[in-house]
Short mmCIF file of C-alpha atoms in Angstrom, two decimals:
data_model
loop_
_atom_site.label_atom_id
_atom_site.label_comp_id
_atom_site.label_asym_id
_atom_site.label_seq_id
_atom_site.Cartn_x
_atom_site.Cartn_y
_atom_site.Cartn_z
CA UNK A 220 -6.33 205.69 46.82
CA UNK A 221 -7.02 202.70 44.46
CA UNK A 222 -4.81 199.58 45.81
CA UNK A 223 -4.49 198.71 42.05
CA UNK A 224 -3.01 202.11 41.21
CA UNK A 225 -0.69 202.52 44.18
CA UNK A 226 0.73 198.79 43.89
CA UNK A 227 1.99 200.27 40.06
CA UNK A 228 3.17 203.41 40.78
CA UNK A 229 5.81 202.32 42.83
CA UNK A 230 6.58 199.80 40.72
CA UNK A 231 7.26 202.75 38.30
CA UNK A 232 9.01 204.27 40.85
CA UNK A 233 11.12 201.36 41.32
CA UNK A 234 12.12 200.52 37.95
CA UNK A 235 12.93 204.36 37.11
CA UNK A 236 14.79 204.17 40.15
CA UNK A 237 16.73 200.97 38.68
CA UNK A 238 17.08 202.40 35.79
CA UNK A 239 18.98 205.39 37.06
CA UNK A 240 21.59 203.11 39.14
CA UNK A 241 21.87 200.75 35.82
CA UNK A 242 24.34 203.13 33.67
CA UNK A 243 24.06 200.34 30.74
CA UNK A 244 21.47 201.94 29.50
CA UNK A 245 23.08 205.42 29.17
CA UNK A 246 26.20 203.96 28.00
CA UNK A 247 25.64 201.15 26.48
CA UNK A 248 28.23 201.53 23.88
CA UNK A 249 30.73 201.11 26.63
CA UNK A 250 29.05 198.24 27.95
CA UNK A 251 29.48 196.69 24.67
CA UNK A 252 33.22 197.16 24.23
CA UNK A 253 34.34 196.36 27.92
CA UNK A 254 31.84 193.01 27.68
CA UNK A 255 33.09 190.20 26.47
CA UNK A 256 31.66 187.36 23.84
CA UNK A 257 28.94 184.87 25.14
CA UNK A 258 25.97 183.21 24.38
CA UNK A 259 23.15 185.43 24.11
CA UNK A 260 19.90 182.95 23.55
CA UNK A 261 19.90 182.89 19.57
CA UNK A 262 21.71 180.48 17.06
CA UNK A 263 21.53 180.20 13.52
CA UNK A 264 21.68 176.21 13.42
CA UNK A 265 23.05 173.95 15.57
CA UNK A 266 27.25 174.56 16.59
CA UNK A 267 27.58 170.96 15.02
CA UNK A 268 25.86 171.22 12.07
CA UNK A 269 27.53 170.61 8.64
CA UNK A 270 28.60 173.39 6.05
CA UNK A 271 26.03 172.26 3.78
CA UNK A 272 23.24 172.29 6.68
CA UNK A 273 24.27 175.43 7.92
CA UNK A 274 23.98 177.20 4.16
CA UNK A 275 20.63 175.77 3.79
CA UNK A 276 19.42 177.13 7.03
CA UNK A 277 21.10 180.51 6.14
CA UNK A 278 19.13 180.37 2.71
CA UNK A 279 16.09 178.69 3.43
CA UNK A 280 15.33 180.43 7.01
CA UNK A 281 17.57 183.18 8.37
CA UNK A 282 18.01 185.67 5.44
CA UNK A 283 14.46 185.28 4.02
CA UNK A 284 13.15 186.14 7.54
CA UNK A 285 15.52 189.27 7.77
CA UNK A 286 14.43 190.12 4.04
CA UNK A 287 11.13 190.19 5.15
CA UNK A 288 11.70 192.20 7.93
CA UNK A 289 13.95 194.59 5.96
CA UNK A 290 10.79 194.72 3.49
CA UNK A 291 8.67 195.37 5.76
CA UNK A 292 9.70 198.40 7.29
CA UNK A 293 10.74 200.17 3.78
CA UNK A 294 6.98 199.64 3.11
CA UNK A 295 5.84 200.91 6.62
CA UNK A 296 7.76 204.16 5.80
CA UNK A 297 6.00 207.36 4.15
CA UNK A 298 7.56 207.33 0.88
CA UNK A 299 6.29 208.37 -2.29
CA UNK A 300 4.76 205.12 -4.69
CA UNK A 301 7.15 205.15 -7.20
CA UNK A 302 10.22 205.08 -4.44
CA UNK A 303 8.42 202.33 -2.58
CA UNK A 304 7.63 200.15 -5.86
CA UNK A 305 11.38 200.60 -7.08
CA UNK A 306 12.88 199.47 -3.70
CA UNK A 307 10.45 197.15 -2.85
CA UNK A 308 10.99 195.19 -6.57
CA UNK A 309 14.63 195.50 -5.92
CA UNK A 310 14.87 193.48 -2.10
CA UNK A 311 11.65 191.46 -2.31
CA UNK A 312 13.80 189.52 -5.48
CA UNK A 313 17.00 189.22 -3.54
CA UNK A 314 18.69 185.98 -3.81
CA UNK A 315 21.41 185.10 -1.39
CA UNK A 316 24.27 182.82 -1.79
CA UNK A 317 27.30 181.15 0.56
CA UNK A 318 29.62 180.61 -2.58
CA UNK A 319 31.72 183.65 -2.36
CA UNK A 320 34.71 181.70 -4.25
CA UNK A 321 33.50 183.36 -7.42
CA UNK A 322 33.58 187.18 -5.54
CA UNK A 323 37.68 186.79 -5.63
CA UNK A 324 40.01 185.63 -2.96
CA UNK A 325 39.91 189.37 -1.17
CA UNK A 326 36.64 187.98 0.35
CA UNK A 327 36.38 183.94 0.00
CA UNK A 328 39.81 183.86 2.07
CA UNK A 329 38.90 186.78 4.87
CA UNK A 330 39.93 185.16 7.84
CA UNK A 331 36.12 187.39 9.26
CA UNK A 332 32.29 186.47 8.22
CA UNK A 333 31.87 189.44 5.74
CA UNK A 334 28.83 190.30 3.51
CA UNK A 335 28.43 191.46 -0.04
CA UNK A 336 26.19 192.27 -3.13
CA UNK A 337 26.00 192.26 -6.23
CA UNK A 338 23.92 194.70 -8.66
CA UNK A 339 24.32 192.66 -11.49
CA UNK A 340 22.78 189.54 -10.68
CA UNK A 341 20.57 191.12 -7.69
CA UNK A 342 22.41 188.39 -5.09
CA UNK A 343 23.33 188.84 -1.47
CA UNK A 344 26.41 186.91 -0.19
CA UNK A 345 27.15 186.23 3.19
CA UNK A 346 30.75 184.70 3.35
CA UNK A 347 33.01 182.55 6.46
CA UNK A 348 29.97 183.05 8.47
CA UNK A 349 30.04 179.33 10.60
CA UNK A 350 27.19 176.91 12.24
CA UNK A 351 26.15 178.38 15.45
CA UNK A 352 26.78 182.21 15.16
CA UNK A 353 24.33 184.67 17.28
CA UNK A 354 21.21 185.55 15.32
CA UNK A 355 21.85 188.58 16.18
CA UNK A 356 25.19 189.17 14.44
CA UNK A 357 24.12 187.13 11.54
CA UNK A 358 21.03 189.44 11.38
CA UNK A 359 22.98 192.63 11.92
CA UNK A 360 25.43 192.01 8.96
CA UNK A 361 22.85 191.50 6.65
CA UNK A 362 20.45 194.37 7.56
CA UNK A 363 23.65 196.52 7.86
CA UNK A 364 24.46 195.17 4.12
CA UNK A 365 20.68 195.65 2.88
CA UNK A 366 20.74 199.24 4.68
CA UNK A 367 23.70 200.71 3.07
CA UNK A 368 22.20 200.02 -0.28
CA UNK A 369 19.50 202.58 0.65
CA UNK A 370 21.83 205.21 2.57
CA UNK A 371 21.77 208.76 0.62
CA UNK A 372 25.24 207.31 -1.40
CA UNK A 373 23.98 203.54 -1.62
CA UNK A 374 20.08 204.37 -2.81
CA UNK A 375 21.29 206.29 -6.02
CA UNK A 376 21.90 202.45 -7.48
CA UNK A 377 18.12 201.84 -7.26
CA UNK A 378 17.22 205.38 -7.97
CA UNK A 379 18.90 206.95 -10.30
CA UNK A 380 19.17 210.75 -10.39
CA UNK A 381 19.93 212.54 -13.97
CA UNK A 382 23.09 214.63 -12.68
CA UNK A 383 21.92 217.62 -13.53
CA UNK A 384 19.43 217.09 -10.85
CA UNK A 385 22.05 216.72 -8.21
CA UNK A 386 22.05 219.82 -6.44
CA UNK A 387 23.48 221.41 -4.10
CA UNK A 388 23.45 219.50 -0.52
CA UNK A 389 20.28 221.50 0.92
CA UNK A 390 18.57 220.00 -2.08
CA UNK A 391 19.69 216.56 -2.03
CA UNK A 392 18.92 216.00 1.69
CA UNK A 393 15.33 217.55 0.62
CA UNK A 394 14.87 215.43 -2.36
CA UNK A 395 15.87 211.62 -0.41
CA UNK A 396 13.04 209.18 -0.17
CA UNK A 397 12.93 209.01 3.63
CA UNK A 398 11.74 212.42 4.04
CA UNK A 399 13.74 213.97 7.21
CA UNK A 400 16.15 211.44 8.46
CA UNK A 401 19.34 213.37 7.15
CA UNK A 402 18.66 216.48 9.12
CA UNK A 403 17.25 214.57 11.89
CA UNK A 404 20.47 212.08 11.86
CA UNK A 405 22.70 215.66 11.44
CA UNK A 406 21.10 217.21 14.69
CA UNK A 407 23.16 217.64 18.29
CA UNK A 408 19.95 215.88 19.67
CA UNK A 409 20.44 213.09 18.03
CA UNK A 410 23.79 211.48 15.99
CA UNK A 411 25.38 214.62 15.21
CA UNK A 412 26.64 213.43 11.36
CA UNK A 413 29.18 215.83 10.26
CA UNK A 414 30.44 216.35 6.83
CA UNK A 415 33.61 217.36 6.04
CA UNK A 416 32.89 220.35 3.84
CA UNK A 417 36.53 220.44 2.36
CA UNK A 418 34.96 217.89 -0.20
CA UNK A 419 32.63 219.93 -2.67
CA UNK A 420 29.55 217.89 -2.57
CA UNK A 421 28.74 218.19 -6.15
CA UNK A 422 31.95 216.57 -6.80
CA UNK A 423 30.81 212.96 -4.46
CA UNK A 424 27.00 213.78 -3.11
CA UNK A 425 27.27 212.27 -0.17
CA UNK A 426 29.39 209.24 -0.96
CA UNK A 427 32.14 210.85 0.38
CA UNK A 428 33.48 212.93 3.38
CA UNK A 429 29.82 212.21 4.91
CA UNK A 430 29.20 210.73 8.00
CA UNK A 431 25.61 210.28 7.43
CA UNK A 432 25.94 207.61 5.27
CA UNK A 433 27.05 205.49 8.10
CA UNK A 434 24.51 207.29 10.42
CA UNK A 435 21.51 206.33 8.10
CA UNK A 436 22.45 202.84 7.99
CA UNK A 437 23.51 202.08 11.64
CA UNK A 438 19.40 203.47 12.16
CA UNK A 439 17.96 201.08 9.73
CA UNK A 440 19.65 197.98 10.66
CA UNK A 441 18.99 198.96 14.47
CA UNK A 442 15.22 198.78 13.10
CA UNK A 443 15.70 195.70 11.22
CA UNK A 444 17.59 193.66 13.78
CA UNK A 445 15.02 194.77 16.75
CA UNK A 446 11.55 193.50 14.73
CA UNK A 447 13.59 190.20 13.60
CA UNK A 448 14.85 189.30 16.96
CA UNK A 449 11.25 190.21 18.68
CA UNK A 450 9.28 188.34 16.07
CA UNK A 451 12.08 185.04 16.12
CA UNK A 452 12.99 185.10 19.94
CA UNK A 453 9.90 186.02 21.92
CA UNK A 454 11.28 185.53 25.23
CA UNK A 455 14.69 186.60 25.40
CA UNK A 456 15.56 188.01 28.81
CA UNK A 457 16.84 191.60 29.18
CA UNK A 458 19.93 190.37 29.92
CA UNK A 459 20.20 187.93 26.62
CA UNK A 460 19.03 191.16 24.12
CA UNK A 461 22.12 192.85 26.10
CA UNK A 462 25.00 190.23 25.33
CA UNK A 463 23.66 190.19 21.93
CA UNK A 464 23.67 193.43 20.74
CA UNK A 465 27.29 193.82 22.39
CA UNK A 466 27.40 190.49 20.29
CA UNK A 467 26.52 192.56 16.85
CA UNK A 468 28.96 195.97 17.34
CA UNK A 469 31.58 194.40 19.49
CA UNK A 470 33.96 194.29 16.58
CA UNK A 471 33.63 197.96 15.58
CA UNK A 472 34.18 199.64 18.73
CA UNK A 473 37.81 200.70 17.29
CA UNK A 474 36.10 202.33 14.68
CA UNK A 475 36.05 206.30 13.91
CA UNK A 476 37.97 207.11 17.04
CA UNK A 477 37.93 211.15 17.97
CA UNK A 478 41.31 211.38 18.01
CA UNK A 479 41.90 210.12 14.33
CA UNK A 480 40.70 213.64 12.61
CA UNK A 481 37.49 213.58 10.64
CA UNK A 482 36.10 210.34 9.52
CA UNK A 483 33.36 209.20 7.67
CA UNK A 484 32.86 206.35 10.82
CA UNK A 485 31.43 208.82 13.24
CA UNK A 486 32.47 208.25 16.89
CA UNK A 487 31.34 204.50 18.38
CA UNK A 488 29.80 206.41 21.65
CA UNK A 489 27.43 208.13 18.92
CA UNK A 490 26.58 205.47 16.75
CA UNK A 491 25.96 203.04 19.47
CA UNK A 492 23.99 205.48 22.48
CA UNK A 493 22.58 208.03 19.99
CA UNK A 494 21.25 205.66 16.97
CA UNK A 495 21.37 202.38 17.82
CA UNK A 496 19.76 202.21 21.89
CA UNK A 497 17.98 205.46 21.05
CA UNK A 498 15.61 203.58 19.44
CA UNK A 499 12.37 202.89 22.02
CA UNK A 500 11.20 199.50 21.02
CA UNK A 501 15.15 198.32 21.57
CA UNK A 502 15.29 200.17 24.56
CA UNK A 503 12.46 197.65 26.42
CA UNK A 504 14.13 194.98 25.15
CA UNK A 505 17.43 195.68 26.58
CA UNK A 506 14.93 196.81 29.98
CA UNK A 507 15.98 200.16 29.44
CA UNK A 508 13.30 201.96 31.13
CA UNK A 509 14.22 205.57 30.51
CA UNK A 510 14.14 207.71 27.93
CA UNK A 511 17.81 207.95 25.77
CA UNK A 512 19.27 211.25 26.64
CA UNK A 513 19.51 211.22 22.77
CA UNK A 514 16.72 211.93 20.32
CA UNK A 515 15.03 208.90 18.30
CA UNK A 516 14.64 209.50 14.69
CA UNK A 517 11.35 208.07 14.05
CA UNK A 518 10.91 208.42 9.79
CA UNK A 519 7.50 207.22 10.92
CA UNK A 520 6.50 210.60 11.74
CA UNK A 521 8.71 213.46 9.49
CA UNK A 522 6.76 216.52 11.00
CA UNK A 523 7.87 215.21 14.13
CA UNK A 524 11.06 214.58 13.61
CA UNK A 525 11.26 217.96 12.30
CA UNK A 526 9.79 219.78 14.98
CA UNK A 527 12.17 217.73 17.51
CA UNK A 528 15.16 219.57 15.90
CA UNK A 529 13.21 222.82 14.97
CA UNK A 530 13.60 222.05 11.17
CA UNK A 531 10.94 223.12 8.91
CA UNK A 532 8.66 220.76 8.20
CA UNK A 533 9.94 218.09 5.90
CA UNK A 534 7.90 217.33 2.36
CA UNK A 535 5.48 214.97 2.30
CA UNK A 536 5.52 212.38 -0.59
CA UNK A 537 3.75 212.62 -3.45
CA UNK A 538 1.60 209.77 -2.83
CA UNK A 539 0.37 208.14 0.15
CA UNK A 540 1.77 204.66 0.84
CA UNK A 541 0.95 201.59 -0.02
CA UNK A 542 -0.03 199.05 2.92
CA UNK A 543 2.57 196.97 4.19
CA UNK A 544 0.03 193.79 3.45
CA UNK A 545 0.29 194.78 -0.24
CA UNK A 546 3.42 195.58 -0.14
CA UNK A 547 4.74 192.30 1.19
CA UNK A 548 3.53 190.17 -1.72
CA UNK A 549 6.01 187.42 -2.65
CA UNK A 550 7.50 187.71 0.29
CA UNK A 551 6.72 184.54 2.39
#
């Protein structure tokens, strides 16, 4: 037998027999809420710096870089030209802002970094964040921001539906840009979003009573935050890509406990080990060297997806896509 080939099969063996001792990766969401805060590599900004140094590095450096990535994957996705020229106008003019005194107290005086946007003025704020915070929770709260403005509630800002043309829920999940996420998103194999049908969906869409508004956007910022960190942090360890995602979702893991009835938070377990670490490029960051036990939603590939959860086939847009290189002007 060839030396070359034996020497890396058992190093296959060995790391999938690592990776079956190192329960992390198969529960990693409750890695992240029995870990505790630490440094994980990444910095926005020196601990030290000034308010005024650390805005300018927010503006000048960290959100652009996430805008770009957050642009860049809307245009790598198979949606039909005139979805991909709306959202693309609408996030590759984003401007972004630290003064949140004009928002109202409810946010300039959170005692938390919080995010917000505005429609009117097309401006992203990022408010009480402070010099030295993990790129990767900075990153994750403003790809989690950017992402629910696309969710199936969030996206009807940019593109507007006459109401007569919202249907029934079949239809809507049909009609979205990002051709078979929702069903994908609502499988067992994958996040399991429920809604709670007590709600009559023509009455809210899916603004309400729906889980898979959180769903969608816990999957897009896990996309976001993965190509930023990779492209900003080349050599992060497996153990520094661990601390900081725990860094990014510690906070939430009280969030949409079973036990509290339905709620449109779906449980933490799901979010985190069915969305988040399901996805395969995070996976070999975090040296995850298995598969997730959960499906990955890859909007890449919507006959896929759909054959993964034996849906029909989900409709192909209209138009082919634009290239990301296009796609990406005025974005620097």
């Amino acid at each position: 037998m060839n030396k070359t080939f034996l020497t890396l099969s058992l190093l296959l063996v060995g790391l999938q027999a690592y990776a079956q001792k190192d329960t992390t990766c198969s529960e990693f969401a409750a890695y992240t809420c029995s870990s505790i805060g630490a440094a994980d590599g990444t910095s926005v900004g020196s601990a030290k710096a000034s308010k005024t140094e650390f805005a300018d590095k927010l503006k000048s450096d960290t959100f652009p870089a996430v805008q770009k990535a957050f642009v860049k994957k809307i245009a790598s996705l198979p949606l039909d030209e005139k979805a991909r020229t709306a959202l693309l106008a609408k996030f590759s003019g984003m401007k972004f802002s630290t003064e949140c005194e004009q928002l109202g107290a409810s946010l300039d005086e959170s005692l938390w970094p919080n995010s917000f946007y505005t429609h009117s003025d097309n401006t992203f704020y990022l408010c009480k964040a402070t010099p030295g915070m993990s790129e990767f929770v900075v990153s994750k709260m403003i790809a989690s921001e950017l992402s629910e403005m696309i969710n199936p509630c969030g996206i009807n800002s940019i593109l507007q539906r006459p109401k007569e043309k919202v249907q029934s829920q079949e239809q809507s999940e049909k009609d979205y840009p990002i051709k078979g996420i929702i069903s994908c998103l609502r499988s067992d194999k994958s996040a399991g979003a429920q809604r709670n049908n007590s709600i009559p969906f023509k009455e809210s869409g899916f603004c309400t009573g729906d889980q898979i508004t959180r769903s969608f956007t816990d999957w897009m910022t896990s996309e976001v935050v993965t190509d930023y960190i990779s492209q900003k942090y080349a050599d992060l360890s497996r153990s520094q890509w661990r601390q900081g995602i725990a860094n990014a979702y510690r906070d939430e893991c009280s969030f949409g406990r079973p036990d509290d009835g339905f709620t449109e938070e779906p449980e933490f377990k799901l979010r985190i080990d069915g969305i988040v670490t399901a996805n395969p490029s995070l996976r070999k960051k975090l040296g995850c060297y298995d598969m997730s036990k959960y499906l990955y939603c890859d909007a890449h590939s919507p006959d896929a997806m759909a054959k993964a959860i034996g849906a029909p086939k989900a409709g192909s847009p209209s138009s082919s896509p634009s290239t990301p290189s296009k796609s990406l002007e005025g974005i620097k």
